[in-house]
PDB file of C-alpha atoms in Angstrom:
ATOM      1  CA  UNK A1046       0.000   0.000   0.000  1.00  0.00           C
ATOM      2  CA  UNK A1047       2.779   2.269   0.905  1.00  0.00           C
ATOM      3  CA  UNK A1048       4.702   1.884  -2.499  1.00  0.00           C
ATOM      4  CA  UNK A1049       1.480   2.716  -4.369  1.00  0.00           C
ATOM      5  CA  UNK A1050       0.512   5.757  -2.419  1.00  0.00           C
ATOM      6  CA  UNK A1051       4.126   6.700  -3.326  1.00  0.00           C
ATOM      7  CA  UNK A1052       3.643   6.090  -6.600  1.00  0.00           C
ATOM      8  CA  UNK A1053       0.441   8.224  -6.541  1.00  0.00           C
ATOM      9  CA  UNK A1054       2.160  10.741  -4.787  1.00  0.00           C
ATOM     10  CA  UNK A1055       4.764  11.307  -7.276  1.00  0.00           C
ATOM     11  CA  UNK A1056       2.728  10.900 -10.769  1.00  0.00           C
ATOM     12  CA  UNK A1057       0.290  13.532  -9.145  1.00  0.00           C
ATOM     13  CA  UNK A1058       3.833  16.186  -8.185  1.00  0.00           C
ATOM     14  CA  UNK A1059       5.461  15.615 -12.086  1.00  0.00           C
ATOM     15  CA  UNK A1060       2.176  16.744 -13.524  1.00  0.00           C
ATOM     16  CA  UNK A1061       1.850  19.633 -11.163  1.00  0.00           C
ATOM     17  CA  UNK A1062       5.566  20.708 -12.494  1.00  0.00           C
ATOM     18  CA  UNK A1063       4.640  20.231 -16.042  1.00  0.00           C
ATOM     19  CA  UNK A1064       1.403  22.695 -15.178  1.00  0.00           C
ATOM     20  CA  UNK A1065       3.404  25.216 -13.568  1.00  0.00           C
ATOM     21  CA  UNK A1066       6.219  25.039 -16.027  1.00  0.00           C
ATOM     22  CA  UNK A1067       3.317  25.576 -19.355  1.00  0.00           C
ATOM     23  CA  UNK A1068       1.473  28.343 -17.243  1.00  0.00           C
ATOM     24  CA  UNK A1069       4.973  30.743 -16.376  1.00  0.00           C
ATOM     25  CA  UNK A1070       5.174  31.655 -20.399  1.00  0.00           C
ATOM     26  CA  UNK A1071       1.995  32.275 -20.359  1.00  0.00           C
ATOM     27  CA  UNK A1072       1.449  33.006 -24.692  1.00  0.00           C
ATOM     28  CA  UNK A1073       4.976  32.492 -25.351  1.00  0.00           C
ATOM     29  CA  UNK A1074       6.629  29.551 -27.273  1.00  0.00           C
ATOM     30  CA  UNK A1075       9.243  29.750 -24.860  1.00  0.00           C
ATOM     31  CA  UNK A1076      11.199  32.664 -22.133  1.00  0.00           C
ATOM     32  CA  UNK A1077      11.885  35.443 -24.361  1.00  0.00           C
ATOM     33  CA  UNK A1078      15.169  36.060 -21.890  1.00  0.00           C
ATOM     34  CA  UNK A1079      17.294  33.435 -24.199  1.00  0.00           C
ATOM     35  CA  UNK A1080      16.506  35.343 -27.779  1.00  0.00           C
ATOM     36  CA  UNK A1081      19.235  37.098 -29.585  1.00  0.00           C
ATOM     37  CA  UNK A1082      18.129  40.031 -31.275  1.00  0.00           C
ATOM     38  CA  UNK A1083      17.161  40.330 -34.665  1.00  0.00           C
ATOM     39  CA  UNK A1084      19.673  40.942 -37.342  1.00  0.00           C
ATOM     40  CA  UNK A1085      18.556  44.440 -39.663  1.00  0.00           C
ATOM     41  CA  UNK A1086      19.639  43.421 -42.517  1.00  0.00           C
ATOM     42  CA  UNK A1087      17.427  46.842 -44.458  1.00  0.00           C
ATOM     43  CA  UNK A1088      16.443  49.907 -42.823  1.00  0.00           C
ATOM     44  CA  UNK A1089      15.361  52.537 -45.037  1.00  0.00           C
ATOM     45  CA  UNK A1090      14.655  55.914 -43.789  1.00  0.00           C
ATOM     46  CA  UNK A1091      12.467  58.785 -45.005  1.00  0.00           C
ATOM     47  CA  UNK A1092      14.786  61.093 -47.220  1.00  0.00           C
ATOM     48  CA  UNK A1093      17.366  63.735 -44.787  1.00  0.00           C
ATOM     49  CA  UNK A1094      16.696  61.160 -42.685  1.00  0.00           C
ATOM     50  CA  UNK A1095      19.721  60.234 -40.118  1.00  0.00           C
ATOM     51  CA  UNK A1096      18.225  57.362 -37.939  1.00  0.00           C
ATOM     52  CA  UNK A1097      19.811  54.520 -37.219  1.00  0.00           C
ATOM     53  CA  UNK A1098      17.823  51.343 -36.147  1.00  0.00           C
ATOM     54  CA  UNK A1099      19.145  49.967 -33.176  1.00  0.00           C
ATOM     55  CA  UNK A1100      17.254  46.183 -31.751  1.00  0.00           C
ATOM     56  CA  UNK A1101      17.447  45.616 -28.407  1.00  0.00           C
ATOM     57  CA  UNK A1102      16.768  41.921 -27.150  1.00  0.00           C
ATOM     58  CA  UNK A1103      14.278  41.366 -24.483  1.00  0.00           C
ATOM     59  CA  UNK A1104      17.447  39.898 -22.215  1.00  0.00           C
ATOM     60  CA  UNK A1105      18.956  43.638 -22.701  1.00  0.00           C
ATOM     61  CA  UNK A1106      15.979  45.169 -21.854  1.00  0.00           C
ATOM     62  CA  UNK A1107      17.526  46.898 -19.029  1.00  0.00           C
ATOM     63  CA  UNK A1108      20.086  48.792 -22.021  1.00  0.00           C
ATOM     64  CA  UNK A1109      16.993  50.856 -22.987  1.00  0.00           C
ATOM     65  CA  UNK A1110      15.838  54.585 -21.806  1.00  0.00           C
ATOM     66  CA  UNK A1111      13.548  54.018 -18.764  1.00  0.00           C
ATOM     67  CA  UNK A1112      10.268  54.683 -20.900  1.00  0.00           C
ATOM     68  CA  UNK A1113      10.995  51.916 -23.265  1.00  0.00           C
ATOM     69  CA  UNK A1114      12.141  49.480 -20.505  1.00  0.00           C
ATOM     70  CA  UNK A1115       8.997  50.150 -18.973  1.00  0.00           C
ATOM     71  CA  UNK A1116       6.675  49.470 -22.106  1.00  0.00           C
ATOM     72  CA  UNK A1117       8.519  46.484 -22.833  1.00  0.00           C
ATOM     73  CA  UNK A1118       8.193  44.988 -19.735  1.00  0.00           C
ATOM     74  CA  UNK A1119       4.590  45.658 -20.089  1.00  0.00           C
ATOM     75  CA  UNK A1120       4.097  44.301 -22.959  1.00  0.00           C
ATOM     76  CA  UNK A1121       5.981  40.976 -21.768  1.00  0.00           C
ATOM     77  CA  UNK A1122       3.348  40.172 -18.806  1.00  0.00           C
ATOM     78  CA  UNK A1123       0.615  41.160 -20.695  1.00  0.00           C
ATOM     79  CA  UNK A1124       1.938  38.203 -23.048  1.00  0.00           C
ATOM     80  CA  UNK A1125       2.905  36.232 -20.209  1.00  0.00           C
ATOM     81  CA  UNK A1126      -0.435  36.514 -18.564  1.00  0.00           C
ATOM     82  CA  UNK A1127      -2.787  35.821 -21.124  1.00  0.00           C
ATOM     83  CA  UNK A1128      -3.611  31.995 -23.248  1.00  0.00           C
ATOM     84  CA  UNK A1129      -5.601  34.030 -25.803  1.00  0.00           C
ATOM     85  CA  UNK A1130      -3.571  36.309 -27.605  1.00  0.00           C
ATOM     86  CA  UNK A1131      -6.819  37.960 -29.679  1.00  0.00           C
ATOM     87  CA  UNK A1132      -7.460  39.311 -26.784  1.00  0.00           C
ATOM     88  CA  UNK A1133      -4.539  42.094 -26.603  1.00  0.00           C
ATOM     89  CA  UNK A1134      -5.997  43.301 -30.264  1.00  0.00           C
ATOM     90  CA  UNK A1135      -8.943  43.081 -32.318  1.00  0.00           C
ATOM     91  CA  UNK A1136      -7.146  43.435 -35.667  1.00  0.00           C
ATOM     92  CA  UNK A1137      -4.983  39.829 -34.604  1.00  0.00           C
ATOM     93  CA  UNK A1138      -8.159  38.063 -33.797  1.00  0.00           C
ATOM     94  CA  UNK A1139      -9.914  39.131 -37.064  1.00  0.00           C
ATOM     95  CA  UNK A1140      -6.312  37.932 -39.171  1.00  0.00           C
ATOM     96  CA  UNK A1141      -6.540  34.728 -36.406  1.00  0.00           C
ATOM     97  CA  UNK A1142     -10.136  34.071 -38.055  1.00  0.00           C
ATOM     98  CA  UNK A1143      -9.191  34.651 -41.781  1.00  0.00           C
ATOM     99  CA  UNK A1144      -6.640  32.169 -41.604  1.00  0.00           C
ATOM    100  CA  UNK A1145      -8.698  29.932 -39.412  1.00  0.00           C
ATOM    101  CA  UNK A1146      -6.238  30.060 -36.544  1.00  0.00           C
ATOM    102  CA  UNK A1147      -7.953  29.604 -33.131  1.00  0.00           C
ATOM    103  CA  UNK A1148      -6.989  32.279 -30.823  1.00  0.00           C
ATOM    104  CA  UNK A1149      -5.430  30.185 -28.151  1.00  0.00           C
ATOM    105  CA  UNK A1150      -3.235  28.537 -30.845  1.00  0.00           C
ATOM    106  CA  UNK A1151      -1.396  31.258 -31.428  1.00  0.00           C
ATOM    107  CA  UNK A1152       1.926  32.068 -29.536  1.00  0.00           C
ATOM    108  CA  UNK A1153       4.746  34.754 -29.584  1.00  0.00           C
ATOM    109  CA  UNK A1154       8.318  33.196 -30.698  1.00  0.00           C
ATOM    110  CA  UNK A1155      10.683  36.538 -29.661  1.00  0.00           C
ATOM    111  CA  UNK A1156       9.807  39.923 -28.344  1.00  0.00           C
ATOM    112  CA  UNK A1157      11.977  42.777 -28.752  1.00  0.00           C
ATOM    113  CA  UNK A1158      12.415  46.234 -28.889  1.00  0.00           C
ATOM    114  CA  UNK A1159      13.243  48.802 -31.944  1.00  0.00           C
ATOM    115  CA  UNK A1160      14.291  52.622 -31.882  1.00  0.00           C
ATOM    116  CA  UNK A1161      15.928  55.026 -33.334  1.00  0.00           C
ATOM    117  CA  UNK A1162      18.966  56.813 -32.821  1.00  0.00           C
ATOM    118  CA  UNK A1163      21.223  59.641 -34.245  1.00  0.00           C
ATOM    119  CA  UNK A1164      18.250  62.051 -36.293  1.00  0.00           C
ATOM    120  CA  UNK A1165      18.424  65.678 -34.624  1.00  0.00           C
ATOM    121  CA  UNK A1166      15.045  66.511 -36.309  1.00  0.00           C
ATOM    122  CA  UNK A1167      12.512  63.376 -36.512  1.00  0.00           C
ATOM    123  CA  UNK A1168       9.526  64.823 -36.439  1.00  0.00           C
ATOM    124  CA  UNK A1169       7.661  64.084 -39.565  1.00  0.00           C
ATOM    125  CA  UNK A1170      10.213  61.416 -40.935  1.00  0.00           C
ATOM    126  CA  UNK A1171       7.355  58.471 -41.269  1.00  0.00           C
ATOM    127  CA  UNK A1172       7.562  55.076 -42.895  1.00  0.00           C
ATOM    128  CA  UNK A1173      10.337  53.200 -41.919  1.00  0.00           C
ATOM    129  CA  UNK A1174      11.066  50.072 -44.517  1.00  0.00           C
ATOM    130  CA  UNK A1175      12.604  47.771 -42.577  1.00  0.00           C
ATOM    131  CA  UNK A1176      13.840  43.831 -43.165  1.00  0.00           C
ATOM    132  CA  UNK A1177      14.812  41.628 -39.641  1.00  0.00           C
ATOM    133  CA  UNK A1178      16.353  38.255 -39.742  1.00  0.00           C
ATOM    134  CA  UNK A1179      15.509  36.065 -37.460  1.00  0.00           C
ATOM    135  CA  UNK A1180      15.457  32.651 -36.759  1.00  0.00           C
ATOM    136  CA  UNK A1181      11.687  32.489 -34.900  1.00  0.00           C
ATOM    137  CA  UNK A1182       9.655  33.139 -37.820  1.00  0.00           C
ATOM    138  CA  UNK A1183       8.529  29.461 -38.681  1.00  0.00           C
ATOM    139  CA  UNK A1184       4.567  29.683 -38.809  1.00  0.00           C
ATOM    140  CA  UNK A1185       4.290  33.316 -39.075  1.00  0.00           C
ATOM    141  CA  UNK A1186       1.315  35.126 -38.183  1.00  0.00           C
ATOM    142  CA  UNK A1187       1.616  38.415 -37.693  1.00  0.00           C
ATOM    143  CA  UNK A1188       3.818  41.318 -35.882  1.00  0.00           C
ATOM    144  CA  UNK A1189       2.422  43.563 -33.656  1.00  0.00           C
ATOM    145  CA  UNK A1190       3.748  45.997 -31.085  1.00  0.00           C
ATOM    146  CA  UNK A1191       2.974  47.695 -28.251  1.00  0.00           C
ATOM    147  CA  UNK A1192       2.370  52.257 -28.731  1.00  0.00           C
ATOM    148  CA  UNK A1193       3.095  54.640 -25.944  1.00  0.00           C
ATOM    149  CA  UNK A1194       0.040  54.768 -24.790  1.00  0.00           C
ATOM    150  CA  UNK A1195       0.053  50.845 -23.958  1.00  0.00           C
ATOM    151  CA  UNK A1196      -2.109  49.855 -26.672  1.00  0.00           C
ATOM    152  CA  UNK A1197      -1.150  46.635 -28.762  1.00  0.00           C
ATOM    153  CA  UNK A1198      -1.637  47.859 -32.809  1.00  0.00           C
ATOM    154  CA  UNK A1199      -1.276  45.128 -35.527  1.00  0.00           C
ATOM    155  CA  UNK A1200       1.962  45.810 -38.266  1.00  0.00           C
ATOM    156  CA  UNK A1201      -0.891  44.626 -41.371  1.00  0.00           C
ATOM    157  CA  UNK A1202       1.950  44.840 -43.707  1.00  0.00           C
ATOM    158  CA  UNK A1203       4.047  42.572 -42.282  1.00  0.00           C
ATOM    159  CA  UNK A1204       5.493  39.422 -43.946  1.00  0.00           C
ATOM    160  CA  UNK A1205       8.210  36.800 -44.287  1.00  0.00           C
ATOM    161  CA  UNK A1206       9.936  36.044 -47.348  1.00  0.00           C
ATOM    162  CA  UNK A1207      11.971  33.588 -47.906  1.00  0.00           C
ATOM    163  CA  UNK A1208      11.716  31.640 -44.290  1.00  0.00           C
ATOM    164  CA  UNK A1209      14.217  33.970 -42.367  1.00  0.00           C
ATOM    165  CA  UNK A1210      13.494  37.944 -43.568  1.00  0.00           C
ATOM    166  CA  UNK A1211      10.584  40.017 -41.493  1.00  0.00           C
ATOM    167  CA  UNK A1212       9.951  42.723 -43.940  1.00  0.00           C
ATOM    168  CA  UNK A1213       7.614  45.454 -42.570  1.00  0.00           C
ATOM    169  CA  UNK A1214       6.708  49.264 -42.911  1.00  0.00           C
ATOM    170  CA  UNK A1215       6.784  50.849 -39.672  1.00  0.00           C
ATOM    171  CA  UNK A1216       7.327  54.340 -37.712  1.00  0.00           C
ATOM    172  CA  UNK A1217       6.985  53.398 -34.200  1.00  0.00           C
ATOM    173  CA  UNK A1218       9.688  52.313 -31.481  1.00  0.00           C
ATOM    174  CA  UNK A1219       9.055  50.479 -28.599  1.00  0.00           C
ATOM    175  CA  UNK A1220       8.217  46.671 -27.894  1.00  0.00           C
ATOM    176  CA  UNK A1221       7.388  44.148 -31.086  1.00  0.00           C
ATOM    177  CA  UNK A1222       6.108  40.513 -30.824  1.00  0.00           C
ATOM    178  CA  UNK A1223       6.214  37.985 -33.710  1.00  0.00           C
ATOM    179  CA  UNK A1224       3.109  36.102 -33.492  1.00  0.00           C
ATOM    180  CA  UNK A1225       3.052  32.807 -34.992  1.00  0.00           C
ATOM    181  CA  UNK A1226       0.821  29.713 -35.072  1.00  0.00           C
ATOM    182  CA  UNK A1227       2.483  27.056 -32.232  1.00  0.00           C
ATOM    183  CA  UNK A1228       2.634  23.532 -32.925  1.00  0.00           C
ATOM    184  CA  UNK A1229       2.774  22.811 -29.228  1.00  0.00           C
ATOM    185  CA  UNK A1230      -0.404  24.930 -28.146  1.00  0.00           C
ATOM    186  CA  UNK A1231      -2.446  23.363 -25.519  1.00  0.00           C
ATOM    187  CA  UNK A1232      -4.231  20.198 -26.797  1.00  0.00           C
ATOM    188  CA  UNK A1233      -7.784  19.085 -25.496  1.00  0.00           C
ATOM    189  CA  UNK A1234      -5.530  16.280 -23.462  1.00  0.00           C
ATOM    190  CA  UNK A1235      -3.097  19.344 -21.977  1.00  0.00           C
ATOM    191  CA  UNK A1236      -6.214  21.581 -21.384  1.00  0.00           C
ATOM    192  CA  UNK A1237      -8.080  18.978 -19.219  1.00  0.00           C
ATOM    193  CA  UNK A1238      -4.171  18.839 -16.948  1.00  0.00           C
ATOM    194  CA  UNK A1239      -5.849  20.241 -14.314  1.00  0.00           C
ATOM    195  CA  UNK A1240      -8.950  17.306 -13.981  1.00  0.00           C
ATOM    196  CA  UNK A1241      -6.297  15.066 -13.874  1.00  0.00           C
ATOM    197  CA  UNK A1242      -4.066  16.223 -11.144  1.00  0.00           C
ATOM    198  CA  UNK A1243      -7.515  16.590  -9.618  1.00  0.00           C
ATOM    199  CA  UNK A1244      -8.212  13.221  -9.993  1.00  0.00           C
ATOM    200  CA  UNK A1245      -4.996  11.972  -8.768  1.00  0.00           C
ATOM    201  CA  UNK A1246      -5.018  14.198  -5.856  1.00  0.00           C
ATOM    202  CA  UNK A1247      -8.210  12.855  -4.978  1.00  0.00           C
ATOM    203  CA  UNK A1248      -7.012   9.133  -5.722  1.00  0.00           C
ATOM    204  CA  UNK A1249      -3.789  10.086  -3.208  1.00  0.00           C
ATOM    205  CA  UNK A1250      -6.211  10.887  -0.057  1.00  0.00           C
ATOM    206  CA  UNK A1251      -7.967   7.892  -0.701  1.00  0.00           C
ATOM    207  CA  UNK A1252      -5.051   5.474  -0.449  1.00  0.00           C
ATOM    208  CA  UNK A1253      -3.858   7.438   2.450  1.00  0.00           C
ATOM    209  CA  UNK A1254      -7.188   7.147   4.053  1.00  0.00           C
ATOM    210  CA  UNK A1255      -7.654   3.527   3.339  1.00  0.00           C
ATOM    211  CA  UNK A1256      -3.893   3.037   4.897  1.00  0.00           C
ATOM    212  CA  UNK A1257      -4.491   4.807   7.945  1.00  0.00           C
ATOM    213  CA  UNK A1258      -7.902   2.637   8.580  1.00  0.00           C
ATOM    214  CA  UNK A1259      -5.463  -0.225   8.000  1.00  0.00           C
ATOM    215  CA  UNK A1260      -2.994   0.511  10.221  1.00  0.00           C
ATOM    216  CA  UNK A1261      -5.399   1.299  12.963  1.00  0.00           C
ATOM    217  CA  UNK A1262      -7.320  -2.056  12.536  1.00  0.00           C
ATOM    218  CA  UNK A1263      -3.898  -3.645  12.498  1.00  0.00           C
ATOM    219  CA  UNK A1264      -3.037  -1.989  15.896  1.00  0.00           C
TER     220      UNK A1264
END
């Protein structure tokens, strides 16, 4: 009895683990924190335009002026905290429906940051053509990123070419997250995890119950 109660014991505490371990990314494939940055491989700038595009990592996060620190650890817990990502912005869930993609299939493969640096007079220096490699852009989605004002807005010319190249049309800095469909989004089997620790727990007492009666007929 005591070696199946163990037994018990120990299924029910490696499925727990497995629980915890899906829940703490939350809508990411995996931690952001081990992502290298992009690689710019175009950046073109409006014309008298000086800026240079600089990508910051989300492990380097703490390189950026406060403000964009800030927003871009915003816009990682909002990530982190939520299964359905069509719920940070309705333009995601409408592409999500077009391409038949259930919202809680989808899943963010890198988040990082983009800004500008060394144009004395930016103001009215719009569309930015950009091209990123990157290695996380198998079963590409989208792009969207995260404004000032905390709002997530939807990069709808955004696209992949050739497997590795993120080529997009963009003005805004702060925090960007390449959405993509993930093969290893919660199954019916990995969504009912919970019923069966449950279950087990439940199975556990029993045993333990059943033992203790035991031992006290015994004595």
């Amino acid at each position: 009895m005591k070696k199946v109660l163990v037994f018990c014991c120990a299924v029910l505490m490696v499925m727990s683990m497995g629980v915890v371990a899906y829940a703490a990314t939350g809508s990411f494939v995996s931690s952001p924190t081990g992502n290298l940055a992009p690689t710019v491989e175009e950046f073109e700038a409006a014309e008298g335009c000086t800026s240079e595009l600089k990508v910051t990592p989300y492990s380097e996060r703490a390189d950026l002026p406060q403000e964009l620190e800030d927003l871009t650890e915003q816009a990682y817990n909002e990530i982190r905290g939520t299964e359905d990502l069509t719920e940070l912005n309705d333009d995601l869930g409408q592409l999500a429906e077009d391409m038949k993609i259930e919202g809680d299939n989808l899943a963010v493969s890198d988040l990082f940051t983009l800004h500008t640096e060394g144009c004395e007079n930016h103001e009215g220096h719009e569309d930015f053509d950009i091209t990123l490699s990157s290695d996380k852009l198998a079963n590409f989605v989208g792009l969207m990123y995260m404004n000032a004002k905390g709002e997530w807005v939807l990069v709808k010319d955004a696209k992949v070419v050739n497997g590795e190249h993120l080529v997009f049309t963009s003005t805004a800095v702060g925090p960007y997250a390449i959405v993509v469909k993930d093969a290893a989004a919660p199954t019916g089997e990995t969504a009912h995890t919970w019923l069966y620790v449950a279950i087990m727990a439940a199975s556990a007492t029993a045993m333990l119950l059943v033992w203790n009666a035991s031992k006290k007929q015994q004595a």
